[in-house]
Structure formats: structure tokens, C-alpha cells
Coordinates of C-alpha atoms in Angstrom, one line a residue:
Chain A
M1 CA 73.9 130.6 107.7
A2 CA 74.4 132.4 104.4
D3 CA 71.5 131.9 101.9
T4 CA 71.9 134.3 99.1
P5 CA 74.2 133.2 96.2
E6 CA 76.6 136.1 97.0
E7 CA 76.9 134.9 100.6
I8 CA 77.4 131.3 99.5
L9 CA 80.2 132.3 97.2
K10 CA 81.8 134.3 100.1
D11 CA 81.6 131.1 102.2
M12 CA 83.3 129.2 99.4
K13 CA 86.2 131.6 99.5
K14 CA 86.4 131.1 103.3
Y15 CA 86.5 127.3 103.0
W16 CA 89.3 127.4 100.4
L17 CA 91.3 129.8 102.7
I18 CA 90.8 127.4 105.6
G19 CA 91.9 124.5 103.4
W20 CA 95.1 126.3 102.5
I21 CA 95.7 127.0 106.2
L22 CA 95.2 123.3 107.0
L23 CA 97.7 122.3 104.3
G24 CA 100.2 124.8 105.6
C25 CA 99.8 123.5 109.1
T26 CA 100.5 120.0 107.9
V27 CA 103.7 121.1 106.3
L28 CA 104.5 123.0 109.5
T29 CA 104.0 119.8 111.6
V30 CA 106.4 117.8 109.4
V31 CA 109.0 120.6 109.5
V32 CA 108.8 121.0 113.2
A33 CA 109.0 117.3 113.7
E34 CA 112.2 117.3 111.7
I35 CA 113.8 120.0 113.8
T36 CA 112.6 118.9 117.2
P37 CA 110.5 115.7 117.8
S38 CA 108.3 117.5 120.3
V39 CA 105.1 115.7 121.2
T40 CA 103.5 118.9 122.7
I41 CA 104.1 121.0 119.6
G42 CA 102.9 118.3 117.2
L43 CA 99.7 117.7 119.2
A44 CA 99.1 121.5 119.6
I45 CA 99.2 122.0 115.8
A46 CA 96.9 118.9 115.4
T47 CA 94.5 120.4 117.8
V48 CA 94.4 123.7 116.0
K49 CA 93.8 121.9 112.7
A50 CA 91.1 119.7 114.3
G51 CA 89.5 122.9 115.7
L52 CA 89.4 124.5 112.3
V53 CA 87.8 121.4 110.7
A54 CA 85.2 121.1 113.5
F55 CA 84.3 124.8 113.8
I56 CA 84.5 125.9 110.1
F57 CA 84.0 122.8 107.9
M58 CA 81.5 121.2 110.3
H59 CA 80.1 124.7 111.0
L60 CA 80.1 124.2 114.8
N61 CA 80.7 128.0 115.0
H62 CA 76.9 128.5 114.5
E63 CA 75.1 125.5 115.6
K64 CA 72.0 124.9 117.7
S65 CA 72.4 124.4 121.4
L66 CA 71.2 120.8 121.4
I67 CA 74.4 119.8 119.4
Y68 CA 76.6 121.6 121.9
K69 CA 74.9 119.8 124.7
V70 CA 75.6 116.5 123.1
L71 CA 79.2 117.4 122.4
V72 CA 79.9 118.7 125.9
Y73 CA 79.3 115.3 127.3
T74 CA 81.2 113.6 124.5
V75 CA 84.3 115.8 125.0
F76 CA 84.1 115.3 128.8
F77 CA 84.1 111.6 128.6
A78 CA 86.6 111.4 125.7
I79 CA 89.1 113.4 127.8
G80 CA 88.3 111.1 130.7
L81 CA 89.2 108.1 128.5
M82 CA 92.8 109.5 128.1
F83 CA 93.2 109.5 131.9
L84 CA 92.3 105.8 132.2
T85 CA 96.0 105.2 131.6
L86 CA 96.7 106.7 135.0
L87 CA 94.9 103.7 136.6
A88 CA 97.8 101.5 135.2
L89 CA 100.5 103.9 136.3
Y90 CA 99.3 104.1 139.8
D91 CA 98.3 100.5 140.3
P92 CA 96.9 100.0 143.8
I93 CA 97.9 96.3 143.8
I94 CA 101.6 96.8 142.9
A95 CA 103.0 99.2 145.4
P96 CA 104.1 102.5 143.7
S97 CA 107.5 102.3 145.3
S98 CA 108.4 99.2 143.3
R99 CA 107.7 101.1 140.1
S100 CA 110.2 103.3 138.4
Y101 CA 107.7 105.9 137.1
Chain B
M1 CA 55.6 106.9 104.7
E2 CA 56.4 110.5 105.3
I3 CA 59.3 111.0 107.6
P4 CA 58.8 114.3 109.5
F5 CA 61.4 117.1 109.8
E6 CA 63.7 115.9 107.0
V7 CA 63.9 119.3 105.6
K8 CA 62.2 121.7 108.0
P9 CA 63.6 122.1 111.5
R10 CA 61.8 120.5 114.4
P11 CA 60.3 123.4 116.4
D12 CA 61.7 122.2 119.8
T13 CA 65.3 121.5 118.7
G14 CA 65.5 123.9 115.8
L15 CA 67.2 121.2 113.8
W16 CA 66.1 118.8 111.1
N17 CA 66.3 115.2 112.3
A18 CA 69.1 113.8 110.3
K19 CA 71.4 116.5 111.7
V20 CA 70.7 115.4 115.3
G21 CA 71.2 111.8 114.2
I22 CA 74.6 112.4 112.6
W23 CA 75.9 114.3 115.6
L24 CA 74.8 111.6 118.0
F25 CA 76.5 109.1 115.7
L26 CA 79.7 111.2 115.6
A27 CA 79.6 111.5 119.3
S28 CA 79.7 107.7 119.6
E29 CA 82.5 107.6 117.0
V30 CA 84.5 110.0 119.1
M31 CA 84.2 107.6 122.0
L32 CA 85.1 104.7 119.8
F33 CA 88.3 106.3 118.5
G34 CA 88.9 107.9 121.9
G35 CA 89.1 104.4 123.4
L36 CA 91.7 103.4 120.9
F37 CA 93.7 106.6 121.4
S38 CA 93.6 105.9 125.1
G39 CA 94.9 102.4 124.2
Y40 CA 97.7 104.0 122.2
L41 CA 98.6 106.2 125.1
F42 CA 98.7 103.3 127.5
L43 CA 100.9 101.2 125.2
R44 CA 103.2 104.1 124.5
L45 CA 103.6 105.2 128.1
G46 CA 104.3 101.6 129.1
A47 CA 107.1 101.2 126.5
T48 CA 109.7 102.6 128.8
G49 CA 112.3 99.9 128.3
E50 CA 111.4 98.4 131.6
A51 CA 110.4 95.1 130.0
D52 CA 113.2 95.5 127.4
Y53 CA 110.6 97.1 125.1
F54 CA 111.1 100.5 123.6
W55 CA 108.6 102.4 121.5
P56 CA 109.7 102.0 117.9
Q57 CA 110.2 105.4 116.4
G58 CA 110.6 106.6 112.9
V59 CA 109.5 103.2 111.5
L60 CA 106.8 104.6 109.1
S61 CA 107.4 106.4 105.9
V62 CA 106.7 110.1 106.6
P63 CA 106.2 111.0 102.9
F64 CA 103.5 108.4 102.6
G65 CA 101.6 109.8 105.7
F66 CA 102.2 113.4 104.7
V67 CA 100.8 112.9 101.2
N68 CA 97.8 111.1 102.6
T69 CA 97.2 113.9 105.1
L70 CA 97.2 116.5 102.2
I71 CA 94.8 114.3 100.2
L72 CA 92.3 114.0 103.1
I73 CA 92.4 117.7 103.8
L74 CA 91.9 118.5 100.1
S75 CA 89.0 116.1 100.0
S76 CA 87.5 117.9 103.0
V77 CA 87.6 121.2 101.2
F78 CA 86.1 119.5 98.1
V79 CA 83.2 118.1 100.1
V80 CA 82.1 121.5 101.4
V81 CA 82.5 123.0 98.0
A82 CA 80.3 120.3 96.6
W83 CA 77.7 121.0 99.3
L84 CA 77.8 124.8 98.5
Q85 CA 77.3 123.9 94.8
L86 CA 74.1 122.1 95.8
R87 CA 73.0 125.1 97.7
L88 CA 73.6 127.1 94.6
R89 CA 71.3 124.5 92.9
N90 CA 74.1 123.5 90.5
F91 CA 74.0 119.7 90.4
G92 CA 76.6 119.3 87.6
K93 CA 79.3 121.1 89.6
F94 CA 78.2 119.3 92.8
R95 CA 78.8 116.0 91.0
F96 CA 82.2 117.1 89.7
W97 CA 83.5 118.0 93.2
M98 CA 82.0 114.9 94.8
I99 CA 83.7 112.6 92.3
L100 CA 87.0 114.4 93.2
V101 CA 86.3 113.6 96.8
V102 CA 85.9 109.9 96.0
L103 CA 89.0 109.9 93.9
C104 CA 90.9 111.4 96.8
A105 CA 89.6 108.6 99.0
A106 CA 90.7 106.0 96.4
I107 CA 94.2 107.5 96.3
F108 CA 94.4 107.5 100.1
L109 CA 93.4 103.8 100.3
V110 CA 95.8 102.7 97.6
N111 CA 98.6 104.6 99.4
K112 CA 97.6 102.8 102.6
G113 CA 97.6 99.5 100.8
F114 CA 101.2 100.0 99.7
E115 CA 102.2 101.0 103.2
Y116 CA 100.5 97.8 104.6
S117 CA 102.1 95.5 102.0
K118 CA 105.6 96.9 102.9
K119 CA 104.9 96.0 106.6
F120 CA 103.9 92.4 105.7
N121 CA 107.1 91.9 103.7
H122 CA 109.6 93.3 106.3
Y123 CA 110.7 91.3 109.2
G124 CA 112.2 91.8 112.6
I125 CA 114.3 89.5 114.7
K126 CA 114.8 89.9 118.4
L127 CA 118.0 88.2 119.5
S128 CA 118.6 86.6 122.9
D129 CA 120.4 89.7 124.1
N130 CA 117.4 91.8 123.1
S131 CA 119.1 93.4 120.2
I132 CA 116.7 93.9 117.3
V133 CA 117.4 93.8 113.6
E134 CA 114.9 94.6 110.9
G135 CA 115.0 94.0 107.2
H136 CA 113.7 91.9 104.3
Y137 CA 114.2 88.6 102.5
I138 CA 113.7 86.3 105.4
D139 CA 114.5 82.6 105.1
D140 CA 113.4 80.6 108.1
T141 CA 113.9 77.2 106.4
I142 CA 115.0 74.6 109.0
R143 CA 116.1 71.1 108.2
Y144 CA 116.3 68.1 110.6
E145 CA 118.5 65.2 109.7
G146 CA 118.9 61.6 111.0
I147 CA 115.2 61.2 112.0
K148 CA 114.1 57.7 112.8
E149 CA 111.7 58.0 115.7
V150 CA 108.3 59.5 115.3
T151 CA 105.7 60.0 118.0
I152 CA 102.1 60.9 116.9
D153 CA 99.2 62.4 118.8
V154 CA 96.5 60.1 117.3
A155 CA 93.6 62.5 117.7
R156 CA 95.4 65.5 116.1
F157 CA 97.5 63.9 113.5
N158 CA 97.0 65.5 110.1
G159 CA 100.0 64.2 108.1
E160 CA 101.8 67.6 108.1
F161 CA 105.2 66.1 108.7
L162 CA 104.9 63.7 105.8
E163 CA 104.4 66.7 103.4
N164 CA 107.7 68.1 104.6
V165 CA 109.9 65.1 104.2
F166 CA 112.9 66.1 102.2
G167 CA 113.7 63.3 99.6
D168 CA 112.1 59.9 99.8
T169 CA 109.6 59.0 102.5
P170 CA 110.6 55.8 104.1
K171 CA 108.2 53.1 105.4
F172 CA 107.4 53.1 109.1
R173 CA 107.1 50.3 111.6
E174 CA 104.7 50.6 114.5
V175 CA 106.2 50.3 118.0
L176 CA 104.1 47.5 119.6
P177 CA 103.8 46.7 123.3
M178 CA 106.7 44.7 124.6
D179 CA 106.5 40.9 124.5
A180 CA 106.6 38.6 127.5
E181 CA 110.4 38.7 127.6
G182 CA 110.5 42.4 127.7
K183 CA 111.8 42.8 124.1
S184 CA 110.5 45.6 122.0
V185 CA 108.3 44.5 119.1
L186 CA 107.9 46.3 115.8
G187 CA 104.9 46.0 113.4
D188 CA 105.1 45.4 109.7
P189 CA 106.5 48.2 107.5
I190 CA 103.7 50.4 106.3
E191 CA 103.3 53.6 104.2
L192 CA 102.3 56.1 106.9
S193 CA 99.3 58.2 106.1
E194 CA 96.4 59.7 108.0
R195 CA 94.1 56.9 106.7
E196 CA 96.5 54.2 107.7
L197 CA 96.7 55.8 111.2
R198 CA 92.9 55.7 111.5
N199 CA 93.0 52.0 110.7
I200 CA 95.6 51.4 113.4
E201 CA 93.7 53.5 115.9
E202 CA 90.5 51.5 115.2
R203 CA 92.3 48.2 115.6
I204 CA 93.9 49.1 118.9
N205 CA 90.7 50.6 120.2
N206 CA 88.8 47.5 119.3
V207 CA 91.3 45.4 121.2
L208 CA 91.0 47.7 124.2
R209 CA 87.2 47.6 124.0
E210 CA 87.1 43.8 123.8
K211 CA 89.3 43.6 126.8
H212 CA 87.2 46.0 128.7
L213 CA 83.9 44.2 127.8
S214 CA 85.3 40.8 128.7
S215 CA 86.5 42.1 132.1
N216 CA 83.0 43.4 132.7
D217 CA 81.6 40.0 131.9
E218 CA 84.0 38.3 134.2
A219 CA 83.1 40.6 137.0
K220 CA 79.4 40.1 136.4
A221 CA 79.9 36.3 136.5
K222 CA 81.4 36.6 139.9
D223 CA 79.0 39.1 141.3
P224 CA 75.5 39.3 139.8
D225 CA 75.0 42.8 141.3
F226 CA 78.0 44.2 139.5
K227 CA 77.1 47.2 137.4
A228 CA 79.1 47.2 134.1
I229 CA 81.4 50.1 133.6
R230 CA 80.5 51.8 130.4
W231 CA 82.9 52.4 127.6
L232 CA 84.8 55.6 128.2
P233 CA 86.4 57.5 125.3
A234 CA 89.3 58.4 127.4
M235 CA 90.4 54.8 127.3
G236 CA 91.2 55.0 123.6
V237 CA 94.7 55.1 122.3
K238 CA 96.3 58.6 122.5
Q239 CA 99.8 58.3 121.3
L240 CA 101.6 56.0 118.8
S241 CA 105.2 55.6 118.1
F242 CA 106.8 54.6 114.9
V243 CA 110.3 53.8 113.7
A244 CA 111.4 54.6 110.2
E245 CA 113.0 51.8 108.2
K246 CA 115.8 54.2 107.3
E247 CA 116.8 57.7 108.4
F248 CA 115.1 60.6 106.7
L249 CA 115.2 64.4 106.8
I250 CA 112.5 67.0 106.8
Q251 CA 112.7 70.6 105.6
I252 CA 110.1 73.2 106.6
K253 CA 109.6 76.8 107.4
R254 CA 110.3 77.3 111.1
K255 CA 107.2 79.4 111.7
K256 CA 105.1 76.4 110.6
L257 CA 106.5 74.4 113.5
R258 CA 105.1 74.3 117.0
K259 CA 108.5 74.0 118.7
S260 CA 112.0 73.3 117.6
F261 CA 114.9 72.0 119.8
P262 CA 118.4 71.1 118.9
D263 CA 117.6 67.3 119.1
S264 CA 113.9 67.2 118.3
V265 CA 111.0 69.0 116.6
K266 CA 107.3 69.3 117.2
F267 CA 104.7 70.0 114.5
R268 CA 101.5 71.9 115.1
D269 CA 99.6 68.6 115.2
Q270 CA 101.8 67.5 118.1
T271 CA 103.8 65.0 116.0
S272 CA 107.2 64.9 117.4
L273 CA 110.4 63.7 115.6
K274 CA 113.8 63.0 117.0
G275 CA 116.6 64.4 114.9
T276 CA 119.3 67.0 114.7
I277 CA 119.3 70.4 113.0
S278 CA 121.2 70.3 109.7
K279 CA 124.4 72.3 109.5
L280 CA 123.0 73.8 106.4
T281 CA 120.3 75.6 108.4
P282 CA 122.0 76.7 111.5
G283 CA 119.8 79.7 112.0
L284 CA 117.4 82.3 110.8
Y285 CA 118.6 84.2 107.8
L286 CA 117.6 87.8 106.9
G287 CA 119.0 88.8 103.5
A288 CA 119.1 92.5 103.9
V289 CA 119.2 94.4 107.2
D290 CA 117.7 97.8 107.2
R291 CA 117.7 98.9 110.8
I292 CA 119.5 97.9 114.0
D293 CA 118.0 98.8 117.4
L294 CA 120.2 98.2 120.4
R295 CA 118.3 100.2 122.9
A296 CA 117.2 97.1 124.9
T297 CA 120.4 95.2 124.7
D298 CA 121.5 93.8 128.0
S299 CA 125.2 94.5 127.7
K300 CA 126.7 97.7 129.0
N301 CA 128.4 98.5 125.7
P302 CA 125.8 97.4 123.2
E303 CA 127.5 99.3 120.5
T304 CA 130.5 97.0 120.6
S305 CA 129.4 93.8 122.2
S306 CA 125.9 93.1 120.9
L307 CA 125.3 89.7 119.3
V308 CA 124.3 91.6 116.1
W309 CA 127.9 92.3 115.3
K310 CA 128.8 88.7 115.7
Y311 CA 126.3 87.4 113.2
L312 CA 126.1 90.3 110.8
G313 CA 127.5 89.6 107.3
K314 CA 127.0 85.8 107.5
E315 CA 125.4 84.3 104.4
S316 CA 122.8 81.6 104.4
L317 CA 124.5 78.2 103.7
L318 CA 121.4 77.1 101.8
K319 CA 121.9 79.9 99.4
D320 CA 124.9 78.2 97.8
Q321 CA 122.9 75.1 97.4
S322 CA 120.1 76.8 95.6
D323 CA 121.6 75.9 92.2
Q324 CA 121.0 72.3 93.1
G325 CA 117.4 73.1 93.6
S326 CA 117.2 72.4 97.3
S327 CA 116.0 75.9 98.3
D328 CA 115.9 79.4 97.1
A329 CA 117.2 81.0 100.2
N330 CA 117.1 84.5 99.0
H331 CA 113.5 84.6 98.2
G332 CA 112.1 82.0 100.6
D333 CA 108.7 80.7 100.0
D334 CA 106.4 82.9 98.0
K335 CA 103.6 82.1 100.4
D336 CA 105.6 84.0 103.1
H337 CA 104.8 87.2 101.3
A338 CA 101.2 87.5 102.3
A339 CA 100.7 90.9 100.6
I340 CA 99.7 91.3 97.0
G341 CA 101.6 93.8 94.9
Y342 CA 104.8 93.9 96.8
N343 CA 107.5 94.8 94.3
E344 CA 110.0 92.3 95.6
D345 CA 111.6 91.6 92.3
E346 CA 112.0 95.3 91.7
Q347 CA 113.6 95.7 95.1
K348 CA 115.8 92.6 94.4
V349 CA 117.1 94.1 91.2
K350 CA 117.9 97.3 93.1
D351 CA 119.7 95.4 95.8
D352 CA 121.6 93.2 93.3
S353 CA 122.6 96.1 91.1
H354 CA 125.8 96.7 93.1
P355 CA 128.2 94.0 93.8
H356 CA 127.2 91.9 96.7
D357 CA 129.9 91.4 99.4
P358 CA 128.3 90.4 102.7
K359 CA 131.5 90.8 104.7
K360 CA 132.1 94.3 103.4
E361 CA 128.5 95.3 103.9
A362 CA 128.6 94.1 107.5
V363 CA 131.7 96.2 108.1
M364 CA 129.9 99.1 106.5
A365 CA 126.7 98.6 108.6
K366 CA 128.8 98.6 111.7
K367 CA 130.7 101.7 110.6
I368 CA 127.5 103.4 109.9
F369 CA 126.0 102.5 113.2
L370 CA 129.1 103.3 115.3
G371 CA 129.8 106.4 113.2
A372 CA 126.6 107.8 114.8
R373 CA 128.1 107.1 118.2
E374 CA 131.2 109.1 117.3
N375 CA 129.0 112.0 116.2
V376 CA 127.1 111.9 119.5
L377 CA 130.4 111.8 121.5
Q378 CA 131.8 114.7 119.5
E379 CA 128.7 116.8 119.9
A380 CA 128.6 116.1 123.6
K381 CA 132.2 117.2 123.9
E382 CA 131.6 120.4 122.0
N383 CA 128.6 121.3 124.1
N384 CA 130.3 120.1 127.3
E385 CA 127.4 117.8 128.0
E386 CA 127.0 114.1 128.9
A387 CA 126.6 112.0 125.8
D388 CA 123.0 110.8 125.1
F389 CA 123.0 107.7 123.1
G390 CA 119.3 107.1 123.3
E391 CA 118.5 107.9 119.7
M392 CA 121.6 106.7 118.0
L393 CA 121.0 103.2 119.3
N394 CA 118.0 102.8 117.0
H395 CA 118.5 103.8 113.4
S396 CA 118.6 102.7 109.8
V397 CA 121.9 101.3 108.6
L398 CA 120.9 101.6 105.0
K399 CA 122.3 105.0 104.2
W400 CA 124.6 107.2 106.1
K401 CA 126.6 110.2 105.2
D402 CA 130.2 109.7 106.2
E403 CA 131.4 113.2 107.4
N404 CA 135.0 112.3 106.8
E405 CA 134.8 110.6 103.5
G406 CA 132.0 112.8 102.3
E407 CA 130.1 110.0 100.6
V408 CA 126.9 108.2 101.2
L409 CA 127.5 104.7 102.5
K410 CA 125.1 102.0 101.6
S411 CA 124.6 98.7 103.3
H412 CA 122.3 95.8 102.9
A413 CA 124.2 93.4 105.0
P414 CA 122.7 89.9 105.5
I415 CA 122.5 88.4 109.0
L416 CA 122.4 84.7 110.0
V417 CA 121.2 84.3 113.6
P418 CA 121.6 80.8 115.2
W419 CA 118.3 79.3 116.2
E420 CA 119.2 79.4 119.9
D421 CA 119.7 83.1 119.8
V422 CA 116.4 83.9 118.1
K423 CA 114.0 85.1 120.8
L424 CA 111.2 86.2 118.4
Y425 CA 110.8 86.9 114.8
S426 CA 107.9 88.1 112.7
N427 CA 106.9 90.4 109.9
F428 CA 105.6 93.8 111.0
T429 CA 102.3 92.6 112.3
P430 CA 100.8 92.9 115.8
K431 CA 102.9 89.8 116.7
W432 CA 106.1 91.8 116.3
N433 CA 105.2 94.6 118.8
T434 CA 102.4 96.6 120.4
Y435 CA 103.2 99.5 118.1
Y436 CA 102.1 97.6 115.1
A437 CA 99.1 96.3 117.0
I438 CA 97.8 99.7 117.7
Y439 CA 99.0 101.0 114.3
F440 CA 96.9 98.4 112.4
T441 CA 93.9 98.8 114.7
L442 CA 93.8 102.6 114.4
T443 CA 94.6 102.9 110.7
G444 CA 92.5 99.9 109.8
L445 CA 89.4 101.2 111.5
H446 CA 90.1 104.7 110.0
G447 CA 90.6 103.1 106.5
L448 CA 87.2 101.4 106.8
H449 CA 85.6 104.8 107.6
V450 CA 87.3 106.2 104.5
L451 CA 86.0 103.4 102.4
L452 CA 82.4 103.5 103.7
G453 CA 82.3 107.3 103.7
A454 CA 83.5 107.4 100.1
L455 CA 80.8 104.8 99.0
V456 CA 78.1 107.0 100.6
L457 CA 79.4 110.1 98.9
L458 CA 79.7 108.3 95.6
Y459 CA 76.1 107.2 95.9
F460 CA 75.1 110.8 96.3
A461 CA 77.1 111.8 93.2
V462 CA 75.8 109.0 91.0
F463 CA 72.2 108.6 92.1
G464 CA 71.4 112.0 93.7
R465 CA 69.8 113.6 90.6
K466 CA 66.3 112.2 91.2
L467 CA 66.0 113.5 94.8
F468 CA 67.6 116.8 93.7
D469 CA 65.0 117.4 91.0
K470 CA 62.2 116.5 93.5
D471 CA 63.4 118.3 96.6
P472 CA 66.8 120.1 96.3
E473 CA 66.7 121.2 99.9
H474 CA 66.4 117.6 101.1
M475 CA 69.3 116.5 98.9
T476 CA 71.4 119.3 100.2
N477 CA 70.7 118.2 103.8
R478 CA 71.7 114.7 102.9
V479 CA 75.0 115.8 101.5
E480 CA 75.6 118.0 104.5
V481 CA 75.2 114.9 106.8
G482 CA 77.6 112.8 104.5
G483 CA 80.0 115.7 104.6
L484 CA 79.9 116.0 108.3
F485 CA 81.0 112.3 108.5
W486 CA 83.7 112.9 106.0
H487 CA 85.1 115.8 108.0
F488 CA 85.1 113.6 111.1
V489 CA 87.2 111.0 109.2
D490 CA 89.6 113.8 108.2
L491 CA 89.7 115.0 111.8
V492 CA 90.7 111.6 113.1
W493 CA 93.5 111.4 110.6
I494 CA 94.8 114.8 111.7
F495 CA 95.6 113.2 115.0
L496 CA 96.7 109.9 113.6
F497 CA 99.4 111.4 111.3
P498 CA 101.6 113.0 114.0
I499 CA 101.2 110.3 116.7
L500 CA 102.0 107.4 114.4
Y501 CA 104.4 108.9 111.8
L502 CA 106.2 111.7 113.5
M503 CA 106.5 111.1 117.2

């Protein structure tokens, strides 16, 4: 991590740049949603924005390995959570054939 | 007590302790929000129309959400800038940027407050054919006439119905057990009140008790080994019937009732009255319809045969009576509007500024709605495709550009839905649909994070000077931890905005 004042000021510029990119991405999300209400594109832009916040603002791009270890588990289980819905879609009690999806 | 490794990294992890702490906390937060996002996914994937429920789309104001997103992103930049100022050992500038962050949080929350209050003041009605209308100025006043018989659940009675008697409250006569000849007997006329009822209850229960005890005594006289049956509370009086000396009427908000039928009504305390619904309150009135959603309507041609078209443009009958002071149908009860700060009067002036002609507005609303159908048909014809009405069946009927006439049509038509055709009605709260359930849960929890995060950051800005003077590195680390939390709050919103507002 930068420690000299010059390096810190350089960082500051970087953070502002990222801030502008994030604002731009937000405008893009709204514009895209106006043109085509695509869930995939909307979430893709959101993921890029989230990545920028996590890696630059939360400086995950240079962090100690312990934090990555914690986050690997978190991400794994958080993604797992999203698939819990599948348990409802393929309900073993109600036969799949009686369902329309 | 000295806490180790607040500033210097621990040799084995290479990190100062608070940093490990905040990341572990954020990991748990990811799981917390992850669970709710998973819930969102579940509800949304389930809203396929199978159970006549379609996911509401385009119901939130995008500009509101958009502005809030920009504000949170800006605040995220401000928070890192503030942190860098601390690393440059410049407390004054740190404080400046941190106050800006807190201001951003305040604007975000105020914005959110406005959005919430709008939801509390707008209502939806689901009709018996599953058509949905949404709008504002609800009046669910219901009046029952010709009431004489009253049945009371003794244990639960709270006098609710007496508070809603319209006009004079008559005296009541208790319906007593039939006499030896099988004729019905009535008690003396009394002013019915909760206190009076307790007296009657005590009197009856005493009689029952005496009877019970004497039967015990008799049994014991016959058989010395007889074990007396102890007094059981279940033997007390449960229900009492009364007859009014003359017919009376009640007027009440429908949502305060437990059940309503054409010939009787039940209050929440189980008091039931026999009477007929007044012709003045034949149904639920919504003063200004904003949106019509016919996606779940049973009929094959919902655009033409939905019940909405039958009832749209009908005025409340009570409205004409409001001059006589019976009810202000247009505003309803102020208590209905739970939210503070709703600019209802402002909206009302806006709505009344153009001449109000319900019939014409209804025609216009239908024209607006079906106009969209024409557009879809025409587009499908031009592209040689099959027409897809999915989206057009759910849209705002407030404004619509008429291609032929080149003008913007406006409609705020009222609707009066007969009680028997009201399947469900509610303001935009979790009761109305699962969308609002998950919307309030997700944004409410996020809002609490914004509030608490802002309070912590404000604390650093206001009271941080002492620690900064003593150990600037320690102060910098604290702010970094607070900042990490703030970025997380921003990160959650980055996902919330598209999934709730745009999709």
C-alpha cells in the first residue's frame, strides 16, 4: 500500500476515477433497462460495479491471504444460497410432471 | 487494558485485529443479505401466474432509486477520500469529507422515507376475476342498516360496535332463556356497555354456579361417597344475544371488520350484527386509478371483458352526501394514511385542477389501456409476428401519448367495486403482494445499515480528534474499518437497485 504523500495523492486520483466509472455504469444500467429489460445485462453491470467497489475501494486487490480464505468460503456458500430455490422447483413430493416449469 | 495488535499487524496473520474482525463480520453480512436475495429469487421465480400472481413490474419510481444509487456511490468515494486525508495526517479535511458522507446518508434516508410514504398511501384492489387496479384515495366505509339483533362473545367483547353506531345508540334488551310455555323472554332495556355486560356475565355465572353447587349437594345427600365436581370455567356463559329497542345503523371502515356479509357483519371482537349493507356504500371506492393490471384475469379477452371496465368511472355515493357531514368519501379517514409527510393535499389540488368528469375519465382510461393493445397488434402485423400482450396488460393509465391525436391523455378515473367483487384490498404493504414483502424487508434492512453506518462515521468525524492526536495510525485504522462497512452497504445497494427498480 502506498505510504508516501505522493503515492497517497495518486491513490486519491484513482479512487475518483473509479467513482466516475461507477456513476457512469449506473447511468448505463438505467439506459439499458429502458431499451431492453434484460435481467442478465442488468446483473452483469451490477457485478462489475460490485467488483470495482470490492477490489478497489475495499482494496481486496492487495490483501492478506487470511481474508481471501474467509471470503472464499463466504462466496461459496452465498452462491449456494441462490440455488436453494431449485429445491422448490424440483419438489420431490409434488411430481415434476404436474408442474409447468 | 491494552488491546494487542490494534495498530501493528499480528505476526501470524499479517493483519491488525480489527481488520480480521470487520471482514469476518462482513462475511456474515453477505450471508444475511444472501439469504434475503435467495428469498427474492424464490418469490420471483414462483410468480409465474400459475396462482394468478404475476411479478409486479415497474411499480417503483426509477428516478428515486437512480438518485439514491448515485448518492451512495458518491458517499463511497467520499469515505475513501476521508480515509486518505487521515493518512496524510490532515484531520480537518478528513472531517469535511466524512460530514459529506453523513449528509449523503441523510439524503438517501429522506428519499427512502418519501418512497415508503407513497407506498403506504397507495392502494390496490384485486377483483373477483383477478383483475387488479391500483391508485389512491381509498374509501372503504361500509354502512349496515336495519340492525336489531346483536350477538356478543362475552369473553372478547370490547364495545367496538357501539363506537361505530351511526346516529343514536338505542337501548338493548337481553334475550333470556325461554319460559315454560316456550315463549321468548326479553330483559329490561339497558344501555349496553362493556361494564354492563360484565354485570350480566357475573349474574348469569352466579346462577350457573349456584345450580351446580346445589346439584353437587343433592348428589352427596344421596351418596355419601360422591366426589363433588369442581367448578369449571368452561361452564360460564359464552354468548349473549340482545335485541335493540329500535333499528339502528353502523358505519365503519371495512378493514376494521373481521368479516362482512350481505346480511350480517362480524367485528374483530366476534360481535355479530344482523343487518343489510346500505345502498349508499355498495362497494369499495378508489378515487383515482393509476394502474390497471389484467395479466391474471380469468377471461379470454381481458382487455374487453374484465370487471374493471364495468366498474370504472363510478363515483362513490357517499361523496354526494359529504355536504351533509356523513362522510368525506374523497379523503376517507385520516388515520388510514399511516405515513407522515404524504402530500395528499398537494396531490388533491393537482387532481382537482382540471374539471372532474368520472365518466369521461373512465372512457379515457379504457382508451389509454386498449390503445396499447392496438399498438401491440400493429407492431406484430408490421413484423409479421404473433402479438405478445404480456406487457401491455399491466400499465399505468395516467398518461398516454395518443399517436393519432398527438396529445397526452390524462386520466384519474375513480372506480367503485361492489363488495362481493372485492377479493383483496390493501395499501402497498407486505399484505398486498410478495413483491412488497421482499421489497420492504430488503430495503428496510439496508436502510438500517445506512443509518447505523452513518452514525458510526459521524462519531469518527465529531469525536475522532482526541484519538487522532494521540495515535493517528490507530485512528486511520478505525476509519478504514468503518469505511469497509460503508462500502459493503453501497455494494448491497448496487444489486438492490436493478433487481427492485429496473427488472
